[in-house]
Amino acid sequence: VLIHKHNLQIDGGRQYAYFKTKNIHTQVQQERKEKVNNDDEYVLLANERIKISPFHAFNIEVKPNKPFSIIEKKNEEDEYEVTSIKETPRVANGIIAPSQYITLQVANLTKRTMIIHQNQPLANMTRLNQSQINMMQHGTISSTINQTKLTGENEPNLINTDLDEHQKKEIKKLIHTFPDVFNEQVGRTKKLQHRINLAPDVQAHNSPPFRYAPARKQIIEENLKDMLDQGIILPSASPWASSVILAPKKDGTLRFCVDYRKLNSATIRDAYPIPRIDDTLDSLQEAKFVSTLALRSGYWQVEMDKNSREKTAFVTHKGLFEFNVMSFGLTSAPATFQRLMDIVLAGLKWQYCLVYIDDVVIFSPTFEQHIKDLEKVFQALQSANLTLKASKYQVCRREMRYLGHIITQNGIKPDPDLIKSVKNFPQPKKIKDVQSFLGLTGYYRRFIKDYSKIAEPLQQQLRNSQKDYSKIAEPLQQQLRNSQKGNHHLNWSRGCTDAFEILKNRLTNAPIMNTPNFEQPFILELDACEYGVGAVLTQEYEEKKYVIAYASRTLSTDERKYGATEREALAIVWATKNFRPYLEGNKIYVRSDCKALEWMRTAKDVTGRLAGWAMKLSAYQIEEIKYRPGKLNANADSLSRNPLPDDIVNQHEVSTIETAVNLWQNTNILKDLKEEQQADPKLKQIINFLETKTTTDSNDKRNPHILVNGLLY
């Protein structure tokens, strides 16, 4: 804005300054007293119906009240002055060099929602003469205001869509019609409240506040202030008090969390049904246009029942507070949210709308119908006072991941991420790779027809290697060298390749891979090694075992520094998040070869990373964490040792001895070697010495032997 009386320049960046017309006196306005050709004057009309929230501004498209001469003459150097017709709605006055499309910034400076009707006059537009243009240029500021499109969180993401420009324009127009839905504020619905029902005779649990360093106290204080300002929490006098945890995020910052494990263990779980994934997917088979919606901090849009608020109380160094809204981490929160969405979208669900907890999907056979369906969903959300995040609104994507599947216009297919851990299993290069692969496939051998016949070339590789070992009669150091030699040389044949590919194919198709049965509990089989984690989601019923999904990943540099228990704990947290659409609201049985994991459910006074993980797990219905020896956990174990991506741990990161041990971890040769060593008088003497020795000197040249898992090296 340039005010010539005082030669004042105002640059508000992305903000806009509005002045009442009577207070702006510029030479440009004085020039307006001169006679102007009527052909150079226009009234700008709203091109569409728009709602503008109180004290909000919107960029809206307008059109002139008569044919636009600038287009006819194609004179793009002409400049026009725009002035607001009324104080309300207020148009940003300025100078524009319009193109075929004209967009104006329109502000609602009142306390009420304002509706701009289609064809409503908003501003006058007058072409400037040359003297006016020269005068403005003398003010050393460009008079041209470039037309901009809507950006930011209230703008939908139209990347990777098959929509043409007209269809994209229709989507934007629809969103602008619902500014109360696509709002930066977190909504607050009155449709229902979250209630916490406790088991009989439960006493209030009161935890003391954790002690934190000054820097962490500041983080807590900032979160408290933000939540108090938004009305999310309020001071409390509750007998309940849960602890606050600052859990690390991936980016290194800390997340404010409340440890509700004690409260959740005393809560009667809400049995409200979660939709069956297979029923949901059946409804999407014929859909050609599919969009997904994300609520803005969805849980915080649900009020807490007045009698349940005190149970959400948490203690900090600043005192005791409780939640006005449904907090994250409460055990029945997913069921409450599912109930809410079923109420809000009643009559729409299954016809052209699906809801799976906080995932809302709208599907239609044509684009025209899709616009109508979206409008009805937006109207329902608006009436419930729920708000969406436009930047996470996925509109008509070519491919869309949903509940472990890929939705396309040509149909639905399984998400390849769920089976790529097996499909991308690298071709074995060493004996231990063959051992690992057969450990994975052999785990499901009773479900693979002719398994022994198919796997025979690979089994022969192991038998040949074992024959070499059975002939070993040299000292143990020579045994180690032989094992290393056998570990690196593999006589891989065409038959081995065929067996390898056939088994991978059988393992990733029926009857091994199966759709989930939500009437049955889920079994999560986990393993973690020094460089990766693996998980297999299964179910067992009717005396059969079915695989729902596979998953694996490598550990980061920092994660590889974790201890064994921490790695196994990470595997549970990662796997539950990865398989959340299946696990949330259902019974879960965890199987792992780490005995210490049961500690995760009952540990007290934990802080930091482990406390954050324990809190996340408390939101799931984990019935049991059961120890399972590694030799019985070969499926997950193989995935963890061959994680994706394929750039697994550098060979030098694993010790020579550890490699030798892992090589035969699932064969009988270890047991045979132990028995032979125990039967040998000289070796037995060395073993007894090492078992009773309290310290080991790695530089002791006189005794170069070491004992690993009962085996002498």
XYZ file of C-alpha atoms in Angstrom:
713
model
C 0.000 0.000 0.000
C 1.358 3.460 -0.867
C -0.129 6.527 0.858
C 1.194 9.480 -1.134
C 0.312 12.228 1.342
C 3.080 11.046 3.646
C 5.046 8.957 1.123
C 4.442 5.983 3.456
C 5.040 2.393 2.383
C 3.387 -0.453 4.285
C 4.562 -3.998 3.652
C 2.585 -6.559 5.640
C 4.117 -9.648 4.084
C 1.282 -12.182 3.980
C -0.897 -10.061 6.257
C -3.282 -7.445 4.917
C -3.876 -3.899 6.168
C -7.381 -2.495 5.787
C -8.188 1.234 5.881
C -11.556 2.946 5.861
C -12.099 4.735 2.572
C -12.643 8.160 4.142
C -9.212 8.011 5.816
C -7.233 7.365 2.621
C -6.416 10.474 0.603
C -4.154 9.798 -2.323
C -3.519 11.550 -5.560
C -4.943 8.480 -7.227
C -8.298 9.113 -5.564
C -8.128 12.797 -6.460
C -7.632 11.818 -10.080
C -10.890 9.877 -9.891
C -12.687 13.206 -9.923
C -11.636 13.514 -13.533
C -14.052 12.273 -16.125
C -13.500 8.609 -16.901
C -14.692 6.706 -19.924
C -17.535 4.373 -18.891
C -15.871 1.594 -20.856
C -13.045 1.662 -18.297
C -15.270 1.174 -15.228
C -16.385 -2.208 -13.938
C -18.234 -3.674 -11.002
C -16.644 -6.882 -9.734
C -19.154 -9.602 -8.790
C -18.606 -12.707 -6.665
C -18.230 -15.716 -8.924
C -19.448 -18.177 -6.274
C -21.154 -18.476 -2.916
C -18.640 -18.272 -0.060
C -18.801 -18.381 3.746
C -16.253 -16.309 5.661
C -15.734 -16.886 9.378
C -15.537 -13.923 11.792
C -12.324 -11.897 11.480
C -11.133 -14.027 8.572
C -10.143 -13.106 5.023
C -10.530 -15.155 1.864
C -9.192 -14.950 -1.677
C -12.269 -15.338 -3.878
C -12.638 -15.319 -7.622
C -14.694 -12.455 -9.098
C -15.951 -11.495 -12.542
C -16.695 -8.115 -14.166
C -20.281 -7.007 -14.758
C -19.604 -6.612 -18.492
C -17.163 -7.965 -21.080
C -13.605 -7.329 -20.049
C -11.918 -5.006 -22.543
C -8.430 -5.889 -21.330
C -8.897 -9.397 -22.679
C -10.302 -8.226 -25.972
C -7.424 -5.772 -26.487
C -4.900 -8.172 -24.964
C -3.154 -5.169 -23.438
C -1.541 -6.648 -20.360
C 0.148 -3.358 -19.429
C -3.133 -1.689 -18.334
C -3.564 -1.279 -14.583
C -6.755 -0.912 -12.610
C -7.677 0.535 -9.250
C -9.902 -1.636 -7.057
C -11.992 -0.062 -4.271
C -14.408 -1.764 -1.916
C -18.085 -0.933 -2.445
C -19.001 -1.443 1.226
C -17.304 -1.577 4.604
C -18.726 -5.084 5.026
C -17.641 -7.218 3.308
C -14.373 -5.369 3.021
C -12.296 -5.758 -0.149
C -8.589 -4.964 -0.023
C -8.157 -1.742 -1.992
C -5.263 -1.742 -4.411
C -3.915 -1.608 -7.925
C -4.023 -4.734 -10.070
C -2.964 -5.810 -13.523
C -5.669 -8.438 -14.035
C -5.484 -11.481 -16.234
C -8.378 -13.617 -17.428
C -9.130 -14.584 -13.823
C -9.424 -11.955 -11.089
C -9.029 -12.835 -7.410
C -9.772 -10.396 -4.591
C -8.942 -10.516 -0.898
C -12.265 -10.144 0.962
C -12.357 -9.738 4.757
C -15.099 -10.303 7.317
C -14.389 -7.784 10.095
C -17.516 -8.678 12.072
C -18.199 -11.178 14.855
C -20.587 -13.256 12.739
C -20.099 -15.658 9.865
C -20.673 -13.822 6.606
C -22.111 -15.266 3.401
C -21.019 -13.863 0.052
C -23.693 -14.701 -2.507
C -23.009 -15.468 -6.132
C -23.089 -12.302 -8.305
C -22.963 -10.066 -5.216
C -21.214 -6.720 -6.036
C -18.003 -6.435 -4.059
C -15.770 -3.772 -5.598
C -15.424 -1.137 -8.282
C -12.584 -1.474 -10.754
C -11.409 1.506 -12.813
C -8.646 1.622 -15.417
C -5.911 4.110 -14.555
C -4.793 6.719 -17.088
C -1.161 7.316 -17.932
C -0.743 10.296 -15.585
C -1.965 8.239 -12.652
C 0.431 5.444 -13.520
C 3.354 7.868 -13.852
C 2.501 9.378 -10.468
C 2.558 5.989 -8.759
C 5.810 4.985 -10.396
C 7.309 8.229 -9.091
C 6.520 6.869 -5.615
C 9.297 4.283 -6.188
C 7.034 1.312 -5.634
C 5.585 -1.062 -8.150
C 1.860 -0.562 -8.503
C 1.172 -4.080 -9.644
C -0.280 -6.543 -7.168
C 0.182 -10.046 -8.516
C -2.829 -12.303 -8.378
C -2.193 -15.227 -6.024
C -3.879 -18.518 -5.469
C -4.915 -19.890 -2.119
C -2.126 -21.605 -0.236
C -1.494 -22.965 3.234
C -3.316 -25.338 5.532
C -6.750 -24.368 4.189
C -5.773 -25.347 0.655
C -6.366 -28.969 -0.449
C -3.480 -31.039 -1.736
C -4.244 -31.675 -5.400
C -0.921 -33.312 -6.230
C -1.042 -36.769 -7.845
C -4.679 -36.498 -8.879
C -6.241 -37.347 -12.221
C -8.401 -34.217 -12.091
C -8.346 -31.665 -14.867
C -8.178 -27.926 -14.167
C -11.949 -27.530 -14.175
C -12.379 -30.349 -11.655
C -9.660 -28.920 -9.415
C -11.452 -25.584 -9.511
C -14.708 -27.292 -8.478
C -12.974 -28.941 -5.508
C -11.529 -25.609 -4.340
C -14.877 -23.913 -4.791
C -16.545 -26.558 -2.637
C -13.980 -26.152 0.145
C -14.412 -22.373 0.143
C -18.118 -22.919 0.725
C -17.321 -24.527 4.097
C -14.847 -22.217 5.874
C -16.194 -23.383 9.250
C -15.143 -26.950 8.407
C -11.734 -26.167 6.908
C -10.711 -24.013 9.827
C -7.430 -23.490 11.643
C -9.250 -23.845 14.963
C -9.916 -27.202 16.629
C -13.664 -27.882 16.622
C -15.743 -28.978 19.616
C -18.740 -31.223 19.051
C -21.819 -31.614 21.252
C -22.881 -34.897 19.667
C -21.446 -37.038 22.466
C -18.953 -37.047 25.325
C -16.249 -39.504 26.272
C -17.015 -41.382 29.470
C -14.540 -43.413 31.543
C -16.196 -46.366 33.286
C -14.104 -47.929 36.031
C -14.157 -51.468 37.346
C -15.818 -51.947 40.771
C -13.888 -50.983 43.907
C -11.125 -49.169 42.026
C -9.228 -46.655 44.114
C -7.916 -43.400 42.677
C -4.298 -43.635 41.572
C -2.066 -40.735 42.535
C 1.442 -40.475 41.070
C 3.998 -37.926 42.265
C 5.376 -35.536 39.629
C 8.618 -36.519 37.952
C 11.624 -34.305 38.516
C 12.756 -32.594 35.335
C 15.658 -30.364 34.386
C 14.879 -26.652 33.854
C 14.868 -27.023 30.054
C 12.261 -29.783 30.231
C 10.208 -27.853 32.748
C 10.024 -25.047 30.222
C 8.668 -27.460 27.587
C 5.985 -28.615 30.029
C 5.070 -25.022 30.853
C 4.756 -24.123 27.166
C 2.452 -27.078 26.546
C 0.353 -26.219 29.594
C -0.063 -22.614 28.471
C -1.033 -23.650 24.960
C -3.633 -26.166 26.175
C -5.030 -23.744 28.762
C -5.384 -21.022 26.127
C -7.306 -23.407 23.862
C -9.541 -24.670 26.650
C -8.139 -28.187 26.270
C -7.290 -28.485 29.985
C -8.172 -26.685 33.211
C -6.815 -26.684 36.790
C -7.972 -29.682 38.815
C -8.620 -30.783 42.389
C -8.929 -34.464 41.451
C -7.846 -37.385 43.664
C -6.407 -38.909 40.493
C -2.976 -37.919 39.227
C -1.133 -39.504 36.306
C 2.449 -38.640 35.456
C 3.610 -36.480 32.567
C 6.179 -37.948 30.200
C 8.293 -36.118 27.650
C 8.746 -38.711 24.930
C 11.322 -38.128 22.175
C 10.085 -37.619 18.619
C 11.983 -38.741 15.524
C 13.232 -35.194 14.945
C 14.772 -35.057 18.422
C 12.141 -32.774 19.973
C 10.011 -33.874 22.917
C 6.307 -34.708 22.901
C 4.111 -33.928 25.931
C 2.366 -37.165 26.991
C 0.382 -38.412 29.968
C 1.023 -41.924 31.292
C -2.493 -43.379 31.626
C -1.419 -47.005 32.109
C -2.807 -47.238 35.645
C -6.079 -45.601 34.628
C -6.417 -47.804 31.549
C -5.846 -50.984 33.546
C -8.774 -49.999 35.794
C -11.063 -48.963 32.919
C -13.865 -51.142 31.550
C -13.185 -51.190 27.830
C -15.847 -49.885 25.480
C -17.046 -52.776 23.300
C -18.318 -50.541 20.495
C -17.516 -52.428 17.273
C -14.838 -51.266 14.889
C -15.867 -51.834 11.223
C -14.596 -54.945 9.503
C -11.876 -54.081 7.037
C -13.120 -56.607 4.467
C -16.628 -55.098 4.545
C -15.118 -51.656 4.111
C -13.024 -52.735 1.140
C -15.968 -54.490 -0.522
C -17.764 -51.142 -0.682
C -14.833 -49.574 -2.532
C -14.593 -52.149 -5.318
C -16.587 -50.113 -7.870
C -15.436 -46.653 -6.761
C -13.832 -44.469 -9.431
C -13.395 -41.274 -7.379
C -12.110 -41.693 -3.822
C -11.061 -39.010 -1.322
C -9.963 -39.211 2.313
C -10.401 -36.673 5.110
C -8.419 -36.014 8.284
C -9.873 -34.232 11.294
C -7.798 -31.548 12.966
C -6.664 -33.084 16.307
C -9.744 -35.308 16.191
C -9.689 -36.502 19.819
C -9.592 -32.920 21.093
C -12.865 -32.216 19.306
C -14.699 -34.591 21.680
C -15.677 -33.306 25.120
C -15.059 -35.311 28.273
C -18.022 -36.331 30.382
C -18.179 -33.999 33.386
C -17.883 -36.891 35.863
C -14.942 -38.413 33.981
C -12.777 -35.312 33.720
C -11.184 -35.775 37.129
C -9.931 -39.221 36.102
C -7.816 -37.634 33.346
C -5.949 -35.455 35.849
C -2.183 -35.248 35.500
C 0.421 -33.760 37.791
C 3.263 -31.376 36.910
C 5.585 -29.064 38.809
C 2.996 -26.365 38.051
C 0.186 -28.252 39.727
C -2.685 -30.577 38.850
C -4.706 -30.285 35.632
C -7.461 -32.276 33.942
C -8.747 -32.543 30.383
C -11.890 -30.856 29.098
C -11.624 -32.985 25.973
C -10.766 -36.582 25.157
C -7.060 -37.082 25.710
C -4.734 -39.214 23.650
C -3.766 -42.491 25.297
C -7.124 -43.318 26.897
C -7.982 -46.955 26.324
C -11.514 -46.527 24.910
C -10.845 -43.359 22.938
C -10.848 -45.149 19.533
C -14.261 -46.690 20.270
C -15.695 -43.312 21.309
C -14.376 -41.660 18.181
C -15.804 -44.427 16.003
C -19.187 -43.983 17.689
C -19.041 -40.229 17.122
C -18.310 -40.553 13.414
C -21.073 -43.136 13.018
C -23.520 -40.680 14.623
C -22.352 -37.688 12.594
C -22.385 -39.554 9.284
C -25.516 -41.610 9.941
C -27.396 -42.130 6.701
C -24.273 -41.470 4.637
C -22.130 -44.363 5.819
C -21.830 -47.336 3.455
C -23.723 -45.456 0.712
C -20.837 -43.216 -0.308
C -18.908 -42.718 2.925
C -16.824 -45.029 5.110
C -15.331 -44.407 8.524
C -12.599 -46.413 10.218
C -11.949 -44.568 13.500
C -10.345 -41.322 12.269
C -10.050 -42.301 8.595
C -12.983 -40.952 6.554
C -13.331 -42.073 2.946
C -15.792 -40.724 0.367
C -16.267 -42.749 -2.816
C -18.374 -42.135 -5.927
C -18.811 -43.536 -9.450
C -18.534 -40.119 -11.198
C -16.903 -36.779 -10.448
C -20.220 -34.927 -10.496
C -21.623 -37.336 -7.925
C -18.406 -37.086 -5.918
C -18.869 -33.322 -5.524
C -22.424 -33.886 -4.255
C -21.294 -36.616 -1.859
C -18.463 -34.480 -0.510
C -20.856 -31.593 0.058
C -23.192 -33.791 2.126
C -20.281 -35.032 4.239
C -19.027 -31.469 4.785
C -22.543 -30.390 5.785
C -22.726 -33.218 8.337
C -19.339 -32.298 9.798
C -20.290 -28.621 9.903
C -23.513 -29.347 11.785
C -21.472 -31.345 14.322
C -18.961 -28.477 14.659
C -16.060 -30.682 13.545
C -13.125 -29.227 11.641
C -10.832 -30.754 9.023
C -7.255 -30.154 7.991
C -7.352 -29.258 4.299
C -3.654 -29.954 3.758
C -4.295 -33.629 4.664
C -7.391 -33.864 2.465
C -6.452 -36.403 -0.231
C -8.539 -35.700 -3.303
C -9.077 -38.301 -6.017
C -5.545 -39.700 -5.890
C -4.421 -42.104 -8.585
C -3.474 -44.527 -5.841
C -4.443 -44.305 -2.209
C -3.268 -46.413 0.720
C -6.108 -47.373 3.021
C -6.233 -50.053 5.721
C -3.361 -52.089 4.324
C -4.562 -51.962 0.714
C -4.041 -49.835 -2.391
C -7.236 -48.337 -3.818
C -7.117 -47.531 -7.528
C -9.686 -46.758 -10.190
C -9.116 -50.263 -11.508
C -9.829 -51.972 -8.203
C -8.186 -52.867 -4.900
C -4.924 -54.710 -4.348
C -2.916 -55.600 -1.236
C -0.426 -53.015 -0.064
C 2.913 -54.345 -1.339
C 4.613 -52.934 1.756
C 2.984 -55.724 3.781
C 4.726 -58.487 1.844
C 7.785 -56.747 0.377
C 9.840 -57.979 3.333
C 9.434 -61.472 1.881
C 9.243 -60.606 -1.817
C 12.484 -58.615 -1.592
C 14.305 -61.191 0.513
C 17.804 -61.088 -1.045
C 19.052 -64.149 -2.870
C 21.276 -66.071 -0.466
C 24.998 -65.568 -0.894
C 26.139 -67.501 2.162
C 25.119 -70.627 3.987
C 23.696 -68.525 6.823
C 21.427 -66.738 4.305
C 20.018 -70.089 3.184
C 19.567 -71.063 6.824
C 17.710 -67.821 7.537
C 15.418 -68.163 4.510
C 14.557 -71.777 5.260
C 13.875 -70.782 8.845
C 11.271 -68.325 7.561
C 9.649 -70.601 4.981
C 9.892 -73.730 7.102
C 7.846 -72.054 9.793
C 4.832 -72.296 7.449
C 5.781 -75.526 5.712
C 2.532 -77.292 6.651
C 0.630 -74.672 4.663
C 2.826 -74.975 1.542
C 2.035 -77.946 -0.628
C 5.084 -80.072 -1.483
C 7.313 -77.885 0.680
C 10.047 -80.518 1.109
C 10.149 -81.214 -2.620
C 10.360 -77.515 -3.511
C 12.994 -76.743 -0.877
C 15.202 -79.765 -1.637
C 17.910 -77.827 -3.578
C 18.258 -75.409 -0.675
C 18.218 -78.183 1.919
C 21.014 -79.875 -0.043
C 23.154 -76.765 0.415
C 22.818 -77.151 4.177
C 23.481 -80.887 4.114
C 26.671 -80.365 2.128
C 27.843 -77.765 4.606
C 26.977 -79.981 7.577
C 28.967 -82.855 6.076
C 31.998 -80.612 6.079
C 31.429 -79.933 9.751
C 30.950 -83.567 10.661
C 34.479 -84.276 9.401
C 36.031 -81.564 11.514
C 38.717 -83.007 13.774
C 41.064 -80.077 14.014
C 41.395 -77.617 16.892
C 38.495 -75.282 17.543
C 40.240 -72.356 15.885
C 40.341 -74.387 12.678
C 36.636 -75.119 13.135
C 36.012 -71.397 13.178
C 38.026 -70.859 9.996
C 36.121 -73.649 8.265
C 32.812 -72.173 9.338
C 33.858 -68.827 7.925
C 34.935 -70.456 4.691
C 31.667 -72.343 4.414
C 29.844 -69.157 5.249
C 31.235 -67.323 2.236
C 31.197 -70.024 -0.467
C 27.884 -71.231 -1.857
C 27.365 -73.503 -4.827
C 24.206 -71.773 -6.068
C 22.431 -73.572 -8.922
C 19.431 -72.940 -11.180
C 17.493 -75.375 -9.016
C 18.283 -73.228 -5.969
C 16.998 -70.138 -7.773
C 13.757 -71.894 -8.747
C 13.210 -73.150 -5.200
C 13.938 -69.717 -3.750
C 11.463 -67.909 -6.041
C 8.712 -70.545 -5.727
C 8.844 -70.479 -1.934
C 8.674 -66.671 -1.869
C 5.679 -66.780 -4.191
C 3.912 -69.434 -2.113
C 4.640 -67.544 1.065
C 3.002 -64.338 -0.185
C -0.171 -65.885 -1.589
C -3.114 -67.879 -0.258
C -3.470 -69.986 1.740
C -0.536 -68.430 3.624
C -1.567 -64.811 3.160
C -5.155 -64.337 4.284
C -7.644 -61.569 4.992
C -8.130 -60.880 8.706
C -10.955 -62.442 10.697
C -12.020 -59.793 13.199
C -13.886 -62.343 15.267
C -10.508 -63.811 16.249
C -7.590 -62.286 18.191
C -4.366 -61.284 16.462
C -0.923 -62.711 17.164
C 2.076 -60.431 16.754
C 5.318 -62.375 16.347
C 8.403 -60.213 16.803
C 12.150 -60.336 16.719
C 14.954 -57.800 16.837
C 18.647 -58.259 16.142
C 21.593 -55.878 16.116
C 20.574 -54.183 12.871
C 16.881 -54.832 12.183
C 13.405 -55.608 13.482
C 10.900 -58.016 11.980
C 7.228 -58.711 12.591
C 4.635 -61.170 11.347
C 0.938 -60.554 12.007
C -0.943 -63.853 12.197
C -4.142 -65.482 13.397
C -4.826 -69.037 14.534
C -8.252 -70.679 14.396
C -9.820 -73.900 13.131
C -6.452 -75.579 13.757
C -4.834 -73.447 11.077
C -2.474 -70.521 11.080
C -2.918 -67.558 8.733
C -0.503 -64.757 7.919
C -2.052 -61.303 7.580
C 1.084 -59.271 6.910
C 4.868 -59.210 7.093
C 7.032 -56.234 7.975
C 10.669 -55.445 8.662
C 13.034 -52.512 8.686
C 16.635 -51.706 9.481
C 17.571 -49.893 12.657
C 18.987 -46.408 12.552
C 22.495 -45.688 13.774
C 21.154 -44.550 17.149
C 18.755 -47.500 17.441
C 21.615 -49.949 16.939
C 23.053 -48.662 20.200
C 19.986 -49.898 22.111
C 20.292 -52.897 24.387
C 18.559 -56.176 23.518
C 15.479 -55.424 25.633
C 15.130 -51.936 24.171
C 15.343 -53.319 20.640
C 12.609 -55.854 21.362
C 10.499 -53.113 22.954
C 11.033 -50.950 19.879
C 9.857 -53.870 17.738
C 6.515 -54.009 19.595
C 5.931 -50.261 19.387
C 6.880 -50.135 15.711
C 4.803 -53.210 14.806
C 1.640 -52.037 16.601
C 1.887 -48.709 14.794
C 2.552 -50.426 11.463
C -0.429 -52.780 11.846
C -2.705 -50.294 13.648
C -5.727 -50.718 11.302
C -5.862 -54.393 12.264
C -4.925 -54.204 15.930
C -6.809 -51.194 17.266
C -9.823 -52.330 19.261
C -8.933 -56.042 18.999
C -7.271 -58.545 21.323
C -3.545 -58.963 20.750
C -1.141 -61.718 21.818
C 2.549 -60.874 21.492
C 5.198 -63.542 20.943
C 8.870 -62.637 21.352
C 12.135 -64.312 22.262
C 12.848 -61.651 24.909
C 11.682 -62.633 28.401
C 11.977 -59.083 29.731
C 9.212 -57.603 27.567
C 6.437 -58.384 30.037
C 8.099 -55.652 32.079
C 6.823 -53.101 29.546
C 3.262 -53.527 30.795
C 3.931 -53.269 34.507
C 7.070 -51.173 34.982
C 6.885 -48.287 37.443
C 8.739 -44.995 37.578
C 10.077 -45.208 34.047
C 10.941 -42.081 32.119
C 12.057 -41.018 28.687
C 11.919 -43.349 25.701
C 10.754 -46.487 27.517
C 8.003 -44.613 29.337
C 6.746 -43.172 26.062
C 6.688 -46.619 24.488
C 4.875 -48.142 27.456
C 2.249 -45.410 27.261
C 1.694 -46.029 23.540
C 1.226 -49.744 24.129
C -1.319 -49.109 26.889
C -3.788 -47.878 24.256
C -3.861 -51.383 22.720
C -5.678 -54.412 24.084
C -2.585 -56.565 24.624
C -3.752 -59.675 26.445
C -0.359 -61.325 26.814
C 3.320 -60.871 26.019
C 4.706 -64.383 25.916
C 8.306 -65.526 25.690
C 9.049 -67.695 22.687
C 12.540 -69.144 22.133
C 14.311 -67.969 19.003
C 14.261 -71.393 17.373
C 10.445 -71.340 17.556
C 10.302 -67.757 16.312
C 12.120 -68.327 13.034
C 9.678 -66.378 10.853
C 10.099 -63.015 12.575
C 13.748 -63.789 13.295
C 14.499 -64.224 9.593
C 12.792 -60.958 8.708
C 14.702 -59.033 11.371
C 18.003 -60.399 10.057
C 17.064 -59.587 6.458
C 15.282 -56.270 6.898
C 14.317 -53.712 4.284
C 15.960 -51.848 2.703
C 18.584 -54.295 1.568
C 21.506 -52.183 2.741
C 21.675 -54.198 5.954
C 24.400 -54.031 8.527
C 27.961 -53.931 7.276
C 29.636 -57.285 7.551
C 32.355 -55.840 9.780
C 29.783 -54.667 12.331
C 29.169 -58.261 13.398
C 31.940 -60.131 15.097
C 33.409 -63.248 13.551
C 32.301 -65.383 16.456
C 28.775 -64.005 16.372
C 28.567 -64.802 12.666
C 29.626 -68.359 13.319
C 27.052 -68.748 16.067
C 24.236 -67.290 13.980
C 25.181 -69.564 11.114
C 23.995 -72.668 12.918
C 21.536 -71.223 15.405
C 18.634 -73.314 14.107
C 20.459 -76.592 13.431
C 21.432 -79.486 15.690
C 25.161 -79.055 15.175
C 25.496 -76.636 18.087
C 23.998 -79.198 20.413
C 26.290 -81.892 19.007
C 29.362 -79.688 19.396
C 28.495 -78.911 23.008
C 28.123 -82.604 23.811
C 31.414 -83.466 22.106
C 33.220 -80.661 23.922
C 31.819 -81.755 27.283
C 32.928 -85.341 26.575
C 36.492 -84.292 25.747
C 38.574 -84.196 29.005
C 40.929 -81.443 27.842
C 38.175 -79.236 26.454
C 36.028 -79.886 29.520
C 38.852 -78.584 31.707
C 39.055 -75.363 29.674
C 35.275 -74.909 29.810
C 35.202 -75.350 33.597
C 38.027 -72.840 33.960
C 36.243 -70.209 31.853
C 32.911 -70.763 33.613
C 34.475 -70.113 37.037
C 36.689 -67.234 35.900
C 35.249 -63.873 37.008
C 37.079 -61.723 34.447
C 38.436 -62.340 30.988
C 41.681 -60.848 29.743
C 41.426 -60.569 25.963
C 45.226 -60.133 25.766
C 45.978 -63.402 27.563
C 48.174 -65.211 25.030
C 48.332 -68.340 27.180
C 44.606 -68.975 26.958
C 43.146 -67.782 23.643
C 39.825 -69.584 24.211
C 36.487 -67.914 24.938
C 33.084 -69.309 25.878
C 29.981 -68.130 23.961
C 26.564 -69.580 24.854
C 28.209 -72.677 26.292
C 30.371 -73.273 23.215
C 34.147 -73.102 23.389
C 35.987 -71.078 20.717
